[in-house]
GROMACS .gro file of C-alpha atoms in nm:
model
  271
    1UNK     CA    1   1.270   0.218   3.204
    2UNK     CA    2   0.945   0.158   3.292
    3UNK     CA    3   0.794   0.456   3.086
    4UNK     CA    4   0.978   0.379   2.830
    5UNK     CA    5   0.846   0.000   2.821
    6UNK     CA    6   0.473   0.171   2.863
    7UNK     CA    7   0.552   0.389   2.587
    8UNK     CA    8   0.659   0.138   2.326
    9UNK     CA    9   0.314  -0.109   2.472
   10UNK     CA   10   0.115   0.224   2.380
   11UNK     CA   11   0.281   0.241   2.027
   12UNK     CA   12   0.192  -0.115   1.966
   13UNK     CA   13  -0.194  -0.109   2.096
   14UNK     CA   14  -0.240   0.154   1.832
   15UNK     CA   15  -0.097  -0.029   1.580
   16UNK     CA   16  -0.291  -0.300   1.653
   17UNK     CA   17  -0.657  -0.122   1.676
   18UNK     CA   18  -0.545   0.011   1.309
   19UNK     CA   19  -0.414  -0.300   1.214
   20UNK     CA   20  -0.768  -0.486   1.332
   21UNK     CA   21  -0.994  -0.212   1.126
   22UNK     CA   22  -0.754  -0.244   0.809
   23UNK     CA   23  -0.815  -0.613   0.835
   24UNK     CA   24  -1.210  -0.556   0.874
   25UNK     CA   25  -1.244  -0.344   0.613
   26UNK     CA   26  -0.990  -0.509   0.344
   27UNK     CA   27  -1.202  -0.858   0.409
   28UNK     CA   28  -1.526  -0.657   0.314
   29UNK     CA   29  -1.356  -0.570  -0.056
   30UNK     CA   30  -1.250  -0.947  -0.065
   31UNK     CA   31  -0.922  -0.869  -0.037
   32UNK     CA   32  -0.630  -1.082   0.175
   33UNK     CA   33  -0.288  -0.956   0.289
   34UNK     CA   34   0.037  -1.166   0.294
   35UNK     CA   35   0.273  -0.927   0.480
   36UNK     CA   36   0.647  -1.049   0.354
   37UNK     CA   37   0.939  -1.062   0.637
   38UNK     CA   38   1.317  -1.111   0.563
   39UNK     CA   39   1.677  -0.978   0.574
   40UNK     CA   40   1.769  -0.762   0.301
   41UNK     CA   41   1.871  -1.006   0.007
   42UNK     CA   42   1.741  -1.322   0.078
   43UNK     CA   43   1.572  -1.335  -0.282
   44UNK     CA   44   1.202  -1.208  -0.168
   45UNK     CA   45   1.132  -0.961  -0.464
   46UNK     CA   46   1.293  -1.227  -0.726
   47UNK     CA   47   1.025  -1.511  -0.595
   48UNK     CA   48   0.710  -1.255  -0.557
   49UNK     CA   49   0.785  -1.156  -0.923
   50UNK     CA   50   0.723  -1.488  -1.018
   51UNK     CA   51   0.437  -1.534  -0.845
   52UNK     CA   52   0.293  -1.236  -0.938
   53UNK     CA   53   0.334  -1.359  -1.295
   54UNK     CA   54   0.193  -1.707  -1.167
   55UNK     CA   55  -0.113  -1.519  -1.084
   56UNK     CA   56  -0.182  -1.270  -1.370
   57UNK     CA   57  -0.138  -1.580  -1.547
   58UNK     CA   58  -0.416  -1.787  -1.356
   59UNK     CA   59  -0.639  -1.474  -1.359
   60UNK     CA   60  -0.595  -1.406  -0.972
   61UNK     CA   61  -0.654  -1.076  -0.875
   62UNK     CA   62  -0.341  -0.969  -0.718
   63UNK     CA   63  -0.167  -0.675  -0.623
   64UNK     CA   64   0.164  -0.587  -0.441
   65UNK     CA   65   0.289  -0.323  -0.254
   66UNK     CA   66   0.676  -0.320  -0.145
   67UNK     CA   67   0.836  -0.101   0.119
   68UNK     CA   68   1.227   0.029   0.100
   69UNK     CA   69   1.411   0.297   0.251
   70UNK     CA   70   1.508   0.428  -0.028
   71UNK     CA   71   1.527   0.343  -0.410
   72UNK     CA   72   1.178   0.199  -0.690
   73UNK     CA   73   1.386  -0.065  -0.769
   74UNK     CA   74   1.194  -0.359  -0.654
   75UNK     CA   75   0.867  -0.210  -0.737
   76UNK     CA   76   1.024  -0.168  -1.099
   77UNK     CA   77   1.122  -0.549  -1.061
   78UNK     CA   78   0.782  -0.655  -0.946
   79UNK     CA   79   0.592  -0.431  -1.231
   80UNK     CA   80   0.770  -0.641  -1.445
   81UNK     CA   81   0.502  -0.888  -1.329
   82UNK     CA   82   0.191  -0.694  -1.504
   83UNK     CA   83   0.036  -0.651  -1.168
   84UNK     CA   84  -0.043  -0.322  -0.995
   85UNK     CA   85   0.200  -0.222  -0.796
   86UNK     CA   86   0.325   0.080  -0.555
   87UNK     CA   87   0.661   0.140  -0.408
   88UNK     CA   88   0.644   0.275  -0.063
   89UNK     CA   89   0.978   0.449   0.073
   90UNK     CA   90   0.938   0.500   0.453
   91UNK     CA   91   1.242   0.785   0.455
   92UNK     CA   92   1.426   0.556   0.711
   93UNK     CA   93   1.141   0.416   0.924
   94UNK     CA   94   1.285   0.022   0.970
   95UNK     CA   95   0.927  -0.098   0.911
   96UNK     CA   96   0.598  -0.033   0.801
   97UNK     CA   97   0.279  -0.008   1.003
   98UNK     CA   98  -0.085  -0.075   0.982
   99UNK     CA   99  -0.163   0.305   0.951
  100UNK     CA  100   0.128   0.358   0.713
  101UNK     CA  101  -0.028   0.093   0.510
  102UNK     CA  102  -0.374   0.209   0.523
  103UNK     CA  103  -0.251   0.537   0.392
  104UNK     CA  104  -0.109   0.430   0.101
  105UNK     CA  105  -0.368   0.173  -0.019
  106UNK     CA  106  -0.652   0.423   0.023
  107UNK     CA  107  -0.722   0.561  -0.382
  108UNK     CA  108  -0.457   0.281  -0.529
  109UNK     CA  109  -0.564  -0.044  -0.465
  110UNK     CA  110  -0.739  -0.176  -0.758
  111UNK     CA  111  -1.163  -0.302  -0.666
  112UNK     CA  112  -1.159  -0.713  -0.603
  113UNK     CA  113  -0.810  -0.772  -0.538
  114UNK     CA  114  -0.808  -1.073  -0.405
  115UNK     CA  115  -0.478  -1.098  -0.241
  116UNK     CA  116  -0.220  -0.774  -0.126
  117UNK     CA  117   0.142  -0.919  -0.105
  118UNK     CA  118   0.329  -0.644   0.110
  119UNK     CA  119   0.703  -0.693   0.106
  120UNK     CA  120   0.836  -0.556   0.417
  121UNK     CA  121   1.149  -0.375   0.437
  122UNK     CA  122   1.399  -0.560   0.463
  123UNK     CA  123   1.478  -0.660   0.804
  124UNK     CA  124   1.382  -0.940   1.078
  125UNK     CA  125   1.358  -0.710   1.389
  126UNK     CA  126   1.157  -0.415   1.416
  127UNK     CA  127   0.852  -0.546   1.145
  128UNK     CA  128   0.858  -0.844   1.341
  129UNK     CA  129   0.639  -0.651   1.632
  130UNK     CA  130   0.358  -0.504   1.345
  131UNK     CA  131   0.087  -0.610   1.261
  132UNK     CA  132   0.010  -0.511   0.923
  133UNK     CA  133  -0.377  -0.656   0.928
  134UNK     CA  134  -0.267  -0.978   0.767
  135UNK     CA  135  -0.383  -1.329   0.707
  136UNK     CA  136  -0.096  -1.466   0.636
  137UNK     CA  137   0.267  -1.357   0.797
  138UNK     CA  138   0.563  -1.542   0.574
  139UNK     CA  139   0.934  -1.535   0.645
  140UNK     CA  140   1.171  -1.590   0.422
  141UNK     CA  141   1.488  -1.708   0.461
  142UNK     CA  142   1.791  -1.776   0.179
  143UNK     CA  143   2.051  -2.091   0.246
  144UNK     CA  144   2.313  -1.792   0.253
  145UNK     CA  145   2.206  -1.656   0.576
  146UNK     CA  146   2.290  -1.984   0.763
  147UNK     CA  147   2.121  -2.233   0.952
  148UNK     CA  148   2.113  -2.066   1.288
  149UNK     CA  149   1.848  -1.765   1.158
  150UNK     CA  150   1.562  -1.870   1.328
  151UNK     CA  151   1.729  -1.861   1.653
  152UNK     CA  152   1.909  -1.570   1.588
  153UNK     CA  153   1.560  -1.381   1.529
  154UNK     CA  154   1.318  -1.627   1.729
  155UNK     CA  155   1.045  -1.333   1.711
  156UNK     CA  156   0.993  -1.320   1.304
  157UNK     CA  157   1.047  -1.700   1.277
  158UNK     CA  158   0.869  -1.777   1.592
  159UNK     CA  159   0.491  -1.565   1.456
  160UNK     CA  160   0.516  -1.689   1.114
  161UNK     CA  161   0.236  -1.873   0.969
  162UNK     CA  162   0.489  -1.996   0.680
  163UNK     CA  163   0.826  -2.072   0.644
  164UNK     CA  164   1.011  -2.020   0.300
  165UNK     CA  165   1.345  -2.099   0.185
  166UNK     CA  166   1.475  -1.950  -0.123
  167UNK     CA  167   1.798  -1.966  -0.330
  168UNK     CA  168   1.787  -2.349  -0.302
  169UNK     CA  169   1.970  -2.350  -0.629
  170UNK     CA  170   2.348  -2.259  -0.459
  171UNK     CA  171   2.250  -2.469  -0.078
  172UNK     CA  172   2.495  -2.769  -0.209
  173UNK     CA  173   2.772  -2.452  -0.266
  174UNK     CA  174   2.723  -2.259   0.045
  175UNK     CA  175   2.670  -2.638   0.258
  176UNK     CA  176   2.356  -2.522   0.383
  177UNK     CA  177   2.232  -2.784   0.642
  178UNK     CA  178   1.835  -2.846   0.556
  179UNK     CA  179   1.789  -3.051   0.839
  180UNK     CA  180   1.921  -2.821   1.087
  181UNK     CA  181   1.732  -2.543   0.953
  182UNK     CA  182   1.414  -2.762   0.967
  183UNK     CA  183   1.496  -2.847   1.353
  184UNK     CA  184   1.564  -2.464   1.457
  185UNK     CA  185   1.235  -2.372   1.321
  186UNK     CA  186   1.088  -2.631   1.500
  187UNK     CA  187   1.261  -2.512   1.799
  188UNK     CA  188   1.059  -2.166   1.806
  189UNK     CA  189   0.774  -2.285   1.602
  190UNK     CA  190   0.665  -2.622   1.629
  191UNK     CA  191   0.453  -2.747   1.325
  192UNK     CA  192   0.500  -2.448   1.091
  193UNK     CA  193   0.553  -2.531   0.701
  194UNK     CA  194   0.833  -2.477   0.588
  195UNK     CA  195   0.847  -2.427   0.180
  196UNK     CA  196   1.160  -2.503  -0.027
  197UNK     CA  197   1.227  -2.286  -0.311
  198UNK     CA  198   1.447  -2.131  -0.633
  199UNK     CA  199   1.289  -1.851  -0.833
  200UNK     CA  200   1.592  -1.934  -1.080
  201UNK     CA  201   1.532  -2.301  -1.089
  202UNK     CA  202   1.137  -2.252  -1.054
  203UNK     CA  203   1.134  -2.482  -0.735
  204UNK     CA  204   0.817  -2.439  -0.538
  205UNK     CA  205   0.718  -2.230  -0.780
  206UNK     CA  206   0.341  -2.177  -0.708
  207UNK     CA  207   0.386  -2.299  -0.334
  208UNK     CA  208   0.330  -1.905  -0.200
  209UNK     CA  209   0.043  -1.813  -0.440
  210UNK     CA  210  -0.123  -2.162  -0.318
  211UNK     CA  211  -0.064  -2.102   0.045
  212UNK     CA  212  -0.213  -1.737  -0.002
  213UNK     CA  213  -0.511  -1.816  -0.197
  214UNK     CA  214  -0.603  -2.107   0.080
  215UNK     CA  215  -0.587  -1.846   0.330
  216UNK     CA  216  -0.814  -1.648   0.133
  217UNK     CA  217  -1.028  -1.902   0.120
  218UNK     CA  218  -1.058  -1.947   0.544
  219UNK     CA  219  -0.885  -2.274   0.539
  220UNK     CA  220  -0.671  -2.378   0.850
  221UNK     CA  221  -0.384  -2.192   0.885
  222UNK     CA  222  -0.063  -2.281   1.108
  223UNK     CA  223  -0.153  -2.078   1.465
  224UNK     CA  224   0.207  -2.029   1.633
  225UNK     CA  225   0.295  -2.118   1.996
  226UNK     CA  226   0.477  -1.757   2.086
  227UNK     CA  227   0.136  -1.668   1.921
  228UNK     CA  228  -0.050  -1.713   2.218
  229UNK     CA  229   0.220  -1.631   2.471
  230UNK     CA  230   0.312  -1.330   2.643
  231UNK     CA  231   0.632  -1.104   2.515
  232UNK     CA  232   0.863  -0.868   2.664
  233UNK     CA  233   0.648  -0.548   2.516
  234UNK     CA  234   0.364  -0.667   2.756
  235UNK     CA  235   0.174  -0.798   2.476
  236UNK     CA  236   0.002  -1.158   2.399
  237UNK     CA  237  -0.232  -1.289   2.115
  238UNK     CA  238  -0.508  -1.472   2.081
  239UNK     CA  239  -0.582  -1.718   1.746
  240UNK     CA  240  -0.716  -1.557   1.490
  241UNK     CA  241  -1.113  -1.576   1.508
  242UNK     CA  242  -1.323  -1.476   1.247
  243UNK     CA  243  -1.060  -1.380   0.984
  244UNK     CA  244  -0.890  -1.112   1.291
  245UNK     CA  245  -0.594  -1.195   1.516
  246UNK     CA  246  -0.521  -1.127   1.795
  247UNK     CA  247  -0.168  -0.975   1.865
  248UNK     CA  248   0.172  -0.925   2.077
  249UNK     CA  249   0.388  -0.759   1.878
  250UNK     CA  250   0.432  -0.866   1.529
  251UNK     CA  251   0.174  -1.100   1.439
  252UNK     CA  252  -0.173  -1.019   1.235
  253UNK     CA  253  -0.345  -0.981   1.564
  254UNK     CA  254  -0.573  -0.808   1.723
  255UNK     CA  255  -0.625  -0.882   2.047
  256UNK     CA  256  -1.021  -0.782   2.032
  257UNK     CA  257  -0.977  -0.413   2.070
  258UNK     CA  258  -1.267  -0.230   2.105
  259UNK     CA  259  -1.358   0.061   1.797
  260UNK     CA  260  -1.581   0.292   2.011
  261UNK     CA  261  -1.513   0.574   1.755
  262UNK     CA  262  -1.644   0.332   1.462
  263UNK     CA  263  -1.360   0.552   1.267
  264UNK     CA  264  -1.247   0.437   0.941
  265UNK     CA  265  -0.836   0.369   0.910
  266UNK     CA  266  -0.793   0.377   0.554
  267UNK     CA  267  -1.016   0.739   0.570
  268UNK     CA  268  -0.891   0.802   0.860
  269UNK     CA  269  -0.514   0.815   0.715
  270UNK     CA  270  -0.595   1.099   0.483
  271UNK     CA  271  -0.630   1.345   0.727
   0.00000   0.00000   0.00000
């Protein structure tokens, strides 16, 4: 048990020294990642292809890059957008990692892109504990998927810097309960934001985009609780200084790992 614990501690510290150098050298291009957490259809790709259009249409230099284990589809949907934008398929991998990431951006991603939106594959457990060298972590949530989410997956809600709600449209059919959503949220992280919106109905429309470009722009940004706490994998995080995290698992942390190698992850995933 206890190797295997070590093993899994060992996985993550790697993850984390590439997710750390990734952020470094993204911020030196200008460029800020929003890495994109949810269940598989809770609405995520229907809301970034409006913002995506939001942006093109404010003249923000945007990009997006969206993971799947199998199937273009959403990176067809988000194309739609006018934006550049890759499909990754990680061939059953539940997650993507800072490496992973590095390897694809290096040669595609387009000189002053101001903000990356990476849309996770779809799933609240295992991306939950990877850093993808982020600014900004955002979970998303549909009124489907009931109130009890966030307690169900305390991890992914508990690290997020942002809260979103989508499909607000149907909540009066499906009798989703806002205010007990709201108050388990609260319960794993107090003081986070919590955004309502409908990509159908064009509710909060703008709300994401706004959120991203402030982080962009090194203003305040929600610092979770289980942020700074230790976790079962042995990790804990320190608040983001500087524009780096620190890290436990999930989070856009780094923990202040030390580069002795001075090795550069984006070149360094070619090889």
């Amino acid at each position: 048990m206890c190797r295997v614990v070590d093993l899994k501690q060992a996985v993550l510290d790697k993850n984390d020294r590439a997710a750390h150098t990734l952020r470094a050298e993204l911020a030196a291009r200008g460029t800020t990642v929003v890495n994109l957490l949810s269940s598989p259809g809770s609405g995520k790709t229907a809301l970034l292809e409006r913002e995506l259009v939001l942006a093109r249409e404010r003249s923000v230099p945007v990009a997006a890059l969206s993971a799947d284990l199998a199937t273009e589809n959403d990176a067809a949907r988000l194309a739609r957008s006018g934006v550049p934008v890759k499909q990754v398929l990680t061939d059953g991998l539940c997650h993507l990692e800072a490496a992973m990431l590095a390897r694809h951006l290096q040669g595609w991603l387009p000189d002053g892109t101001r903000l990356l939106f990476v849309e996770n594959v779809g799933n609240l457990v295992c991306p939950a504990s990877y850093d993808l060298g982020e600014t900004l972590r955002v979970v998303l949530a549909s009124v489907t998927e009931g109130e009890d989410k966030p307690l169900k997956y305390p991890t992914a809600f508990g690290l997020a810097h942002l809260v979103v709600v989508t499909k607000t449209d149907i909540a009066d059919a499906v009798d989703f309960d806002e205010a007990a959503f709201r108050a388990n949220v609260e319960q794993v992280n107090p003081g986070v934001e919590v955004l309502l919106t409908s990509a159908r109905r064009d509710r909060g429309l703008g709300a994401l985009l706004d959120r991203a470009l402030a982080a962009a722009d090194g203003a305040p940004r929600h610092e979770p609780v289980m942020a700074a706490q230790p976790h079962d994998h042995g990790h804990t995080h320190d608040p983001m200084d500087d524009g780096a995290h620190g890290h436990d698992h999930p989070h856009p942390h780094d923990r202040g790992h030390d580069h002795t190698d001075g090795t550069d992850v984006m070149a360094q995933s070619r090889s």
